[in-house]
Amino acid sequence: GQQLNQSPQSMFIQEGEDVSMNCTSSSIFNTWLWYKQDPGEGPVLLIALYKAGELTSNGRLTAQFGITRKDSFLNISASIPSDVGIYFCAGRGNYGGSQGNLIFGKGTKLSVKP
Amino acid sequence: DGGITQSPKYLFRKEGQNVTLSCEQNLNHDAMYWYRQDPGQGLRLIYYSQIVNDFQKGDIAEGYSVSREKKESFPLTVTSAQKNPTAFYLCASSIFANEKLFFGSGTQLSVL
């Protein structure tokens, strides 16, 4: 079946650092979405990508749709304490079965460096 | 203020009991979804509905049931057949199928 690997699983950030995370799939996707989830809340959409090679920014966040269509990257520049949370990637391909529904990665948990 | 409202925020189920989670949206979205989230896991699709009076099973539909009698509402019933119901349940909607999802704030279901 379709698989989506998100890494790293967790990371610690110090204020001001840049952060990178990525997702790779075993199949070609035509949509990549990036969400952030705070504890006890629903995920909030950060960036949507629809075209291979697309690079899109939302403030300090930048995401890219890989040219192979099997991966996507999210970068956070100059991190601040409120960036803490869990970041999920989600992808969608042109598959039957579940009508092309989204597949979610397991998330990257960002915490503040002690 | 447009959005997706889930209630209650916390719910407790006794053994053998059915419980219903509410999801209402005023975004005029056609499609609605229910996901289950377990700690450290991604979101898994339970059921989805692309249009009123129609819904489809997702990847983990066993032990759950839904209805879509109104465009704004997509309640989820966790039946007694679901033996491991403790999880965080998320409702989402999209303007139509295969578009980006917007989520509610979730319901935490626990077993007494």
JSON list of C-alpha atoms in Angstrom, two decimals, chain B residues 14-71:
[
{"chain": "B", "resi": 14, "resn": "LYS", "atom": "CA", "xyz": [-18.66, 2.83, 29.50]},
{"chain": "B", "resi": 15, "resn": "GLU", "atom": "CA", "xyz": [-18.18, -0.72, 28.28]},
{"chain": "B", "resi": 16, "resn": "GLY", "atom": "CA", "xyz": [-20.95, -1.81, 25.93]},
{"chain": "B", "resi": 17, "resn": "GLN", "atom": "CA", "xyz": [-22.11, 1.73, 25.34]},
{"chain": "B", "resi": 18, "resn": "ASN", "atom": "CA", "xyz": [-22.47, 3.58, 22.05]},
{"chain": "B", "resi": 19, "resn": "VAL", "atom": "CA", "xyz": [-21.39, 7.22, 22.05]},
{"chain": "B", "resi": 20, "resn": "THR", "atom": "CA", "xyz": [-21.87, 9.89, 19.40]},
{"chain": "B", "resi": 21, "resn": "LEU", "atom": "CA", "xyz": [-19.41, 12.65, 18.56]},
{"chain": "B", "resi": 22, "resn": "SER", "atom": "CA", "xyz": [-20.79, 15.79, 16.98]},
{"chain": "B", "resi": 23, "resn": "CYS", "atom": "CA", "xyz": [-19.27, 17.70, 14.06]},
{"chain": "B", "resi": 24, "resn": "GLU", "atom": "CA", "xyz": [-20.84, 20.82, 12.56]},
{"chain": "B", "resi": 25, "resn": "GLN", "atom": "CA", "xyz": [-19.43, 23.12, 9.88]},
{"chain": "B", "resi": 26, "resn": "ASN", "atom": "CA", "xyz": [-20.68, 26.46, 8.58]},
{"chain": "B", "resi": 27, "resn": "LEU", "atom": "CA", "xyz": [-18.16, 26.72, 5.75]},
{"chain": "B", "resi": 28, "resn": "ASN", "atom": "CA", "xyz": [-20.63, 25.43, 3.14]},
{"chain": "B", "resi": 29, "resn": "HIS", "atom": "CA", "xyz": [-18.20, 22.60, 2.37]},
{"chain": "B", "resi": 30, "resn": "ASP", "atom": "CA", "xyz": [-19.47, 19.58, 0.47]},
{"chain": "B", "resi": 31, "resn": "ALA", "atom": "CA", "xyz": [-17.06, 17.00, 1.87]},
{"chain": "B", "resi": 32, "resn": "MET", "atom": "CA", "xyz": [-16.60, 15.96, 5.51]},
{"chain": "B", "resi": 33, "resn": "TYR", "atom": "CA", "xyz": [-14.28, 13.46, 7.14]},
{"chain": "B", "resi": 34, "resn": "TRP", "atom": "CA", "xyz": [-13.59, 11.67, 10.42]},
{"chain": "B", "resi": 35, "resn": "TYR", "atom": "CA", "xyz": [-10.05, 10.77, 11.46]},
{"chain": "B", "resi": 36, "resn": "ARG", "atom": "CA", "xyz": [-8.69, 8.89, 14.44]},
{"chain": "B", "resi": 37, "resn": "GLN", "atom": "CA", "xyz": [-5.38, 9.93, 16.01]},
{"chain": "B", "resi": 38, "resn": "ASP", "atom": "CA", "xyz": [-3.43, 7.75, 18.44]},
{"chain": "B", "resi": 39, "resn": "PRO", "atom": "CA", "xyz": [-0.36, 9.07, 20.30]},
{"chain": "B", "resi": 40, "resn": "GLY", "atom": "CA", "xyz": [2.69, 9.26, 18.05]},
{"chain": "B", "resi": 41, "resn": "GLN", "atom": "CA", "xyz": [0.69, 8.21, 15.02]},
{"chain": "B", "resi": 42, "resn": "GLY", "atom": "CA", "xyz": [-0.52, 9.87, 11.89]},
{"chain": "B", "resi": 43, "resn": "LEU", "atom": "CA", "xyz": [-4.19, 10.42, 11.20]},
{"chain": "B", "resi": 44, "resn": "ARG", "atom": "CA", "xyz": [-6.22, 7.44, 10.03]},
{"chain": "B", "resi": 45, "resn": "LEU", "atom": "CA", "xyz": [-9.41, 7.88, 8.02]},
{"chain": "B", "resi": 46, "resn": "ILE", "atom": "CA", "xyz": [-12.56, 6.38, 9.52]},
{"chain": "B", "resi": 47, "resn": "TYR", "atom": "CA", "xyz": [-15.34, 7.60, 7.21]},
{"chain": "B", "resi": 48, "resn": "TYR", "atom": "CA", "xyz": [-15.84, 10.35, 4.69]},
{"chain": "B", "resi": 49, "resn": "SER", "atom": "CA", "xyz": [-18.77, 11.93, 2.90]},
{"chain": "B", "resi": 50, "resn": "GLN", "atom": "CA", "xyz": [-18.52, 13.78, -0.39]},
{"chain": "B", "resi": 51, "resn": "ILE", "atom": "CA", "xyz": [-22.15, 14.83, -0.49]},
{"chain": "B", "resi": 52, "resn": "VAL", "atom": "CA", "xyz": [-25.31, 14.80, 1.62]},
{"chain": "B", "resi": 53, "resn": "ASN", "atom": "CA", "xyz": [-26.89, 11.37, 2.12]},
{"chain": "B", "resi": 54, "resn": "ASP", "atom": "CA", "xyz": [-23.77, 9.59, 0.94]},
{"chain": "B", "resi": 55, "resn": "PHE", "atom": "CA", "xyz": [-20.69, 8.36, 2.82]},
{"chain": "B", "resi": 56, "resn": "GLN", "atom": "CA", "xyz": [-17.86, 5.91, 2.30]},
{"chain": "B", "resi": 57, "resn": "LYS", "atom": "CA", "xyz": [-15.74, 3.76, 4.61]},
{"chain": "B", "resi": 58, "resn": "GLY", "atom": "CA", "xyz": [-12.18, 4.80, 5.17]},
{"chain": "B", "resi": 59, "resn": "ASP", "atom": "CA", "xyz": [-9.29, 2.63, 6.28]},
{"chain": "B", "resi": 60, "resn": "ILE", "atom": "CA", "xyz": [-10.55, 1.82, 9.80]},
{"chain": "B", "resi": 61, "resn": "ALA", "atom": "CA", "xyz": [-14.37, 1.93, 9.65]},
{"chain": "B", "resi": 62, "resn": "GLU", "atom": "CA", "xyz": [-15.05, -1.19, 11.71]},
{"chain": "B", "resi": 63, "resn": "GLY", "atom": "CA", "xyz": [-16.87, -0.38, 14.96]},
{"chain": "B", "resi": 64, "resn": "TYR", "atom": "CA", "xyz": [-17.94, 3.08, 13.77]},
{"chain": "B", "resi": 65, "resn": "SER", "atom": "CA", "xyz": [-20.99, 4.47, 12.00]},
{"chain": "B", "resi": 66, "resn": "VAL", "atom": "CA", "xyz": [-21.89, 7.85, 10.51]},
{"chain": "B", "resi": 67, "resn": "SER", "atom": "CA", "xyz": [-24.77, 9.72, 8.92]},
{"chain": "B", "resi": 68, "resn": "ARG", "atom": "CA", "xyz": [-24.92, 12.75, 6.63]},
{"chain": "B", "resi": 69, "resn": "GLU", "atom": "CA", "xyz": [-28.50, 13.99, 6.65]},
{"chain": "B", "resi": 70, "resn": "LYS", "atom": "CA", "xyz": [-27.53, 17.66, 6.43]},
{"chain": "B", "resi": 71, "resn": "LYS", "atom": "CA", "xyz": [-24.66, 19.36, 4.64]}
]
